[in-house]
mmCIF file of C-alpha atoms in Angstrom:
data_model
loop_
_atom_site.group_PDB
_atom_site.id
_atom_site.type_symbol
_atom_site.label_atom_id
_atom_site.label_comp_id
_atom_site.label_asym_id
_atom_site.label_seq_id
_atom_site.Cartn_x
_atom_site.Cartn_y
_atom_site.Cartn_z
ATOM 1 C CA MET A 1 15.695 104.316 130.626
ATOM 2 C CA GLU A 2 14.285 106.675 127.810
ATOM 3 C CA LYS A 3 12.002 109.619 129.110
ATOM 4 C CA LYS A 4 8.981 109.934 127.165
ATOM 5 C CA SER A 5 7.910 113.306 126.128
ATOM 6 C CA ILE A 6 4.458 114.575 125.756
ATOM 7 C CA HIS A 7 3.948 116.146 122.240
ATOM 8 C CA MET A 8 1.195 118.663 121.043
ATOM 9 C CA ASP A 9 0.695 119.323 117.858
ATOM 10 C CA LYS A 10 -0.585 122.963 117.773
ATOM 11 C CA LYS A 11 -0.846 122.644 113.988
ATOM 12 C CA ASN A 12 -3.952 121.808 113.466
ATOM 13 C CA ASN A 13 -5.649 123.527 116.880
ATOM 14 C CA GLY A 14 -7.000 126.352 117.652
ATOM 15 C CA LEU A 15 -6.537 127.888 120.697
ATOM 16 C CA LEU A 16 -8.846 128.901 124.531
ATOM 17 C CA ILE A 17 -7.513 132.057 125.910
ATOM 18 C CA VAL A 18 -8.575 132.656 129.412
ATOM 19 C CA ALA A 19 -8.843 136.123 129.855
ATOM 20 C CA GLY A 20 -9.078 139.003 132.722
ATOM 21 C CA LEU A 21 -11.958 142.116 132.153
ATOM 22 C CA ASP A 22 -11.327 144.861 134.510
ATOM 23 C CA ILE A 23 -13.422 144.845 138.079
ATOM 24 C CA GLY A 24 -15.278 148.254 137.629
ATOM 25 C CA ASN A 25 -13.040 150.993 135.941
ATOM 26 C CA LYS A 26 -12.765 150.196 132.299
ATOM 27 C CA LEU A 27 -9.164 151.849 132.261
ATOM 28 C CA ASP A 28 -7.802 148.803 133.980
ATOM 29 C CA ILE A 29 -8.478 146.366 130.926
ATOM 30 C CA PRO A 30 -5.686 144.465 129.614
ATOM 31 C CA LYS A 31 -4.808 145.982 126.161
ATOM 32 C CA ARG A 32 -4.209 142.029 125.422
ATOM 33 C CA THR A 33 -7.725 141.187 126.293
ATOM 34 C CA LEU A 34 -9.186 144.190 124.335
ATOM 35 C CA ASN A 35 -7.176 142.650 121.186
ATOM 36 C CA ALA A 36 -8.562 139.195 121.813
ATOM 37 C CA LEU A 37 -11.946 140.447 122.168
ATOM 38 C CA MET A 38 -11.917 142.196 118.802
ATOM 39 C CA ASN A 39 -10.065 138.794 117.232
ATOM 40 C CA SER A 40 -11.261 135.852 118.943
ATOM 41 C CA ASP A 41 -13.831 133.299 116.482
ATOM 42 C CA LEU A 42 -15.861 132.588 119.847
ATOM 43 C CA ILE A 43 -16.256 134.245 123.276
ATOM 44 C CA VAL A 44 -17.628 132.101 126.131
ATOM 45 C CA ALA A 45 -19.088 133.680 128.958
ATOM 46 C CA GLU A 46 -21.771 133.296 131.863
ATOM 47 C CA HIS A 47 -24.232 135.950 130.448
ATOM 48 C CA ALA A 48 -23.723 136.814 126.807
ATOM 49 C CA SER A 49 -26.278 139.423 127.011
ATOM 50 C CA LEU A 50 -24.425 141.235 130.108
ATOM 51 C CA MET A 51 -21.250 140.744 128.142
ATOM 52 C CA GLU A 52 -22.569 142.691 124.828
ATOM 53 C CA LEU A 53 -23.320 145.896 127.230
ATOM 54 C CA ASN A 54 -19.724 145.277 128.444
ATOM 55 C CA PHE A 55 -18.387 145.331 125.338
ATOM 56 C CA LYS A 56 -20.567 148.858 124.603
ATOM 57 C CA ARG A 57 -19.288 150.669 127.287
ATOM 58 C CA GLN A 58 -15.869 149.510 126.472
ATOM 59 C CA GLY A 59 -16.671 150.813 122.834
ATOM 60 C CA ILE A 60 -15.716 147.510 121.517
ATOM 61 C CA ASN A 61 -17.854 146.311 118.029
ATOM 62 C CA PHE A 62 -17.113 142.758 118.109
ATOM 63 C CA VAL A 63 -18.442 140.774 115.307
ATOM 64 C CA GLY A 64 -18.078 136.972 116.270
ATOM 65 C CA GLU A 65 -20.011 134.596 118.185
ATOM 66 C CA MET A 66 -20.845 134.821 121.584
ATOM 67 C CA TYR A 67 -21.808 131.369 123.594
ATOM 68 C CA ASN A 68 -23.768 131.165 127.118
ATOM 69 C CA TYR A 69 -22.028 129.247 129.797
ATOM 70 C CA LEU A 70 -23.536 128.285 132.798
ATOM 71 C CA PRO A 71 -22.532 125.124 135.385
ATOM 72 C CA ASP A 72 -26.067 124.816 136.217
ATOM 73 C CA LEU A 73 -27.629 124.299 132.681
ATOM 74 C CA PRO A 74 -29.238 120.964 131.867
ATOM 75 C CA ASP A 75 -27.062 120.922 129.079
ATOM 76 C CA LYS A 76 -23.637 121.886 130.361
ATOM 77 C CA GLU A 77 -21.720 118.902 128.986
ATOM 78 C CA GLU A 78 -22.937 119.608 125.788
ATOM 79 C CA ARG A 79 -21.706 123.356 125.938
ATOM 80 C CA ILE A 80 -18.644 121.771 127.447
ATOM 81 C CA LEU A 81 -18.096 119.643 124.310
ATOM 82 C CA PHE A 82 -18.921 122.363 122.107
ATOM 83 C CA VAL A 83 -16.334 124.737 123.076
ATOM 84 C CA SER A 84 -13.667 122.174 122.747
ATOM 85 C CA ASP A 85 -14.715 121.148 119.367
ATOM 86 C CA GLN A 86 -14.238 124.522 118.550
ATOM 87 C CA VAL A 87 -10.548 124.633 119.494
ATOM 88 C CA GLU A 88 -10.158 121.141 118.016
ATOM 89 C CA GLN A 89 -11.296 122.556 114.857
ATOM 90 C CA GLY A 90 -8.809 125.979 115.237
ATOM 91 C CA LYS A 91 -10.884 128.488 116.467
ATOM 92 C CA THR A 92 -9.562 130.632 118.654
ATOM 93 C CA VAL A 93 -12.193 131.050 121.898
ATOM 94 C CA LEU A 94 -11.833 133.819 124.528
ATOM 95 C CA LEU A 95 -13.205 132.374 128.183
ATOM 96 C CA ILE A 96 -14.274 135.451 129.718
ATOM 97 C CA THR A 97 -16.342 136.350 132.639
ATOM 98 C CA GLY A 98 -18.867 139.560 133.904
ATOM 99 C CA GLU A 99 -16.024 141.292 135.295
ATOM 100 C CA GLY A 100 -12.512 140.283 136.648
ATOM 101 C CA MET A 101 -10.479 136.885 136.260
ATOM 102 C CA PRO A 102 -12.782 133.993 135.175
ATOM 103 C CA LEU A 103 -12.828 130.835 137.433
ATOM 104 C CA ILE A 104 -12.248 133.122 139.934
ATOM 105 C CA HIS A 105 -15.941 132.530 142.135
ATOM 106 C CA ASP A 106 -17.337 132.525 138.244
ATOM 107 C CA PRO A 107 -17.828 129.178 136.437
ATOM 108 C CA GLY A 108 -15.345 128.285 133.681
ATOM 109 C CA TYR A 109 -13.558 125.322 135.308
ATOM 110 C CA GLU A 110 -15.092 122.243 133.442
ATOM 111 C CA ILE A 111 -14.289 124.151 130.128
ATOM 112 C CA VAL A 112 -10.676 124.601 131.041
ATOM 113 C CA LYS A 113 -10.336 121.081 132.471
ATOM 114 C CA SER A 114 -11.661 119.682 129.280
ATOM 115 C CA ILE A 115 -9.116 121.500 127.177
ATOM 116 C CA ARG A 116 -6.564 120.509 129.476
ATOM 117 C CA ASP A 117 -8.087 116.995 129.215
ATOM 118 C CA LYS A 118 -7.609 116.892 125.254
ATOM 119 C CA ASN A 119 -4.088 118.336 125.518
ATOM 120 C CA LEU A 120 -5.385 121.082 123.394
ATOM 121 C CA PRO A 121 -3.893 124.826 123.626
ATOM 122 C CA ILE A 122 -4.596 127.242 126.129
ATOM 123 C CA THR A 123 -3.174 130.515 127.361
ATOM 124 C CA VAL A 124 -4.204 133.160 129.828
ATOM 125 C CA ILE A 125 -4.240 136.990 129.801
ATOM 126 C CA PRO A 126 -3.856 137.713 133.410
ATOM 127 C CA GLY A 127 -6.210 140.943 134.694
ATOM 128 C CA PRO A 128 -7.719 142.420 137.664
ATOM 129 C CA SER A 129 -9.301 140.268 140.632
ATOM 130 C CA ALA A 130 -11.343 141.569 143.290
ATOM 131 C CA VAL A 131 -9.997 139.252 145.718
ATOM 132 C CA ILE A 132 -6.313 140.137 145.211
ATOM 133 C CA ALA A 133 -7.158 143.754 144.845
ATOM 134 C CA ALA A 134 -9.222 143.741 148.446
ATOM 135 C CA LEU A 135 -6.339 141.747 149.659
ATOM 136 C CA ALA A 136 -3.432 144.822 148.440
ATOM 137 C CA VAL A 137 -5.257 147.439 150.480
ATOM 138 C CA SER A 138 -6.315 145.965 153.270
ATOM 139 C CA GLY A 139 -3.811 146.800 155.441
ATOM 140 C CA LEU A 140 -3.948 142.880 156.575
ATOM 141 C CA ASP A 141 -1.239 140.295 156.139
ATOM 142 C CA SER A 142 -0.708 139.366 152.277
ATOM 143 C CA TRP A 143 1.475 136.361 152.843
ATOM 144 C CA LYS A 144 -0.921 133.813 153.796
ATOM 145 C CA PHE A 145 -4.336 134.098 153.000
ATOM 146 C CA THR A 146 -7.461 132.168 152.425
ATOM 147 C CA PHE A 147 -10.460 132.887 149.946
ATOM 148 C CA GLU A 148 -13.646 131.530 151.047
ATOM 149 C CA SER A 149 -16.303 132.767 148.542
ATOM 150 C CA ASP A 150 -19.528 134.091 149.800
ATOM 151 C CA VAL A 151 -20.400 134.177 153.144
ATOM 152 C CA PRO A 152 -23.248 131.994 154.003
ATOM 153 C CA SER A 153 -26.511 133.505 154.572
ATOM 154 C CA THR A 154 -27.899 130.901 157.013
ATOM 155 C CA PHE A 155 -27.345 131.437 160.602
ATOM 156 C CA ALA A 156 -25.784 127.755 161.062
ATOM 157 C CA GLU A 157 -23.716 127.666 157.740
ATOM 158 C CA ARG A 158 -22.497 130.943 158.883
ATOM 159 C CA ASP A 159 -21.239 130.229 162.187
ATOM 160 C CA TYR A 160 -19.554 127.021 160.946
ATOM 161 C CA VAL A 161 -17.378 129.483 158.406
ATOM 162 C CA PHE A 162 -16.748 131.916 161.135
ATOM 163 C CA ARG A 163 -15.664 129.521 163.869
ATOM 164 C CA LYS A 164 -13.215 127.741 161.256
ATOM 165 C CA ALA A 165 -12.168 131.261 159.697
ATOM 166 C CA CYS A 166 -10.948 132.789 163.760
ATOM 167 C CA LYS A 167 -9.054 129.424 164.013
ATOM 168 C CA ASP A 168 -6.954 130.149 161.294
ATOM 169 C CA ASN A 169 -3.531 132.145 161.675
ATOM 170 C CA LYS A 170 -3.785 133.983 158.253
ATOM 171 C CA THR A 171 -6.139 136.774 156.550
ATOM 172 C CA ILE A 172 -9.404 135.340 155.324
ATOM 173 C CA ILE A 173 -11.088 136.725 152.221
ATOM 174 C CA PHE A 174 -15.031 136.695 151.948
ATOM 175 C CA PHE A 175 -17.321 138.361 149.492
ATOM 176 C CA GLU A 176 -20.575 139.470 151.092
ATOM 177 C CA LYS A 177 -23.364 141.351 150.057
ATOM 178 C CA ASP A 178 -24.540 144.614 150.931
ATOM 179 C CA TRP A 179 -27.337 144.011 153.016
ATOM 180 C CA GLN A 180 -26.019 140.807 155.255
ATOM 181 C CA LEU A 181 -23.212 142.865 156.084
ATOM 182 C CA LEU A 182 -23.961 144.455 159.290
ATOM 183 C CA SER A 183 -25.402 140.998 160.708
ATOM 184 C CA SER A 184 -22.257 139.241 159.183
ATOM 185 C CA LEU A 185 -19.937 141.535 161.203
ATOM 186 C CA LYS A 186 -22.041 141.089 164.261
ATOM 187 C CA HIS A 187 -21.833 137.661 164.139
ATOM 188 C CA LEU A 188 -18.106 137.387 163.461
ATOM 189 C CA GLY A 189 -17.283 139.792 166.551
ATOM 190 C CA ASN A 190 -19.604 137.403 168.533
ATOM 191 C CA ILE A 191 -17.657 134.411 167.691
ATOM 192 C CA GLY A 192 -13.886 136.430 166.986
ATOM 193 C CA GLY A 193 -13.965 139.226 169.272
ATOM 194 C CA TYR A 194 -14.747 142.907 168.417
ATOM 195 C CA ASN A 195 -11.029 143.811 168.579
ATOM 196 C CA ARG A 196 -10.178 141.779 165.810
ATOM 197 C CA LYS A 197 -8.778 143.346 162.980
ATOM 198 C CA ILE A 198 -10.620 143.446 159.678
ATOM 199 C CA ALA A 199 -10.990 145.753 156.091
ATOM 200 C CA VAL A 200 -14.627 145.915 154.071
ATOM 201 C CA CYS A 201 -13.627 146.820 150.815
ATOM 202 C CA ILE A 202 -16.737 148.188 148.709
ATOM 203 C CA ASN A 203 -16.761 149.006 145.103
ATOM 204 C CA LEU A 204 -13.124 149.095 144.128
ATOM 205 C CA THR A 205 -11.879 151.120 141.132
ATOM 206 C CA PHE A 206 -15.089 152.813 141.353
ATOM 207 C CA GLU A 207 -15.353 156.651 141.838
ATOM 208 C CA ASP A 208 -17.207 155.764 145.148
ATOM 209 C CA GLU A 209 -14.478 153.374 145.979
ATOM 210 C CA THR A 210 -14.927 152.886 149.914
ATOM 211 C CA ILE A 211 -12.185 150.810 152.155
ATOM 212 C CA ILE A 212 -12.830 151.125 155.991
ATOM 213 C CA ARG A 213 -10.244 149.821 158.068
ATOM 214 C CA GLY A 214 -10.302 148.566 161.909
ATOM 215 C CA THR A 215 -11.309 146.800 164.681
ATOM 216 C CA VAL A 216 -14.765 144.654 163.884
ATOM 217 C CA ARG A 217 -16.159 147.297 166.812
ATOM 218 C CA GLU A 218 -15.001 150.362 164.438
ATOM 219 C CA VAL A 219 -15.994 149.179 161.442
ATOM 220 C CA ILE A 220 -19.461 148.413 162.463
ATOM 221 C CA ASP A 221 -19.831 151.971 164.018
ATOM 222 C CA LEU A 222 -18.892 153.073 160.595
ATOM 223 C CA SER A 223 -21.025 150.983 158.592
#
């Protein structure tokens, strides 16, 4: 039986670039991302106004068009279509987020899926990720891990998530708000035991970077 091949005609198409930024230290931004920022026709970001401030911090003079994309906007589908149309028309579109890698705890999945569904060209410029950076310096097992996004704010939801996590035999990564950290640590200790080994990573790559390792009890005492 003759095998069918998938043919992608890039001649008349543009390109979607999914690009990582730094997570706080501007020296960590990939050189390829800097080049893409200065040469793309359109930049798609969660908050265009915040990105303009980020560009000033980096000393970047971007002359192209900025475009907001948030999944909870009422015209989300129109925005997704607009981005994919730009690629079809031969434009180079850069998808970024406020910091770190796009799509990791940030919007953008629907845009990438739209580009994939239309079989349009897409590439990635890998960059720093707070999730991976925290795992790397945690001192916890990095062979098997799960990223669970934000710790829920309500007691019932948090209780469910923590009980499920404590049954899992691998490292679990959460994002947490500073004002909720202490109560979450106590909640975790009540469920999984205060001798459970954890790490709390704060402001990674910033000058005031703080990494606390130890048992739940030890971390609470230092918080």
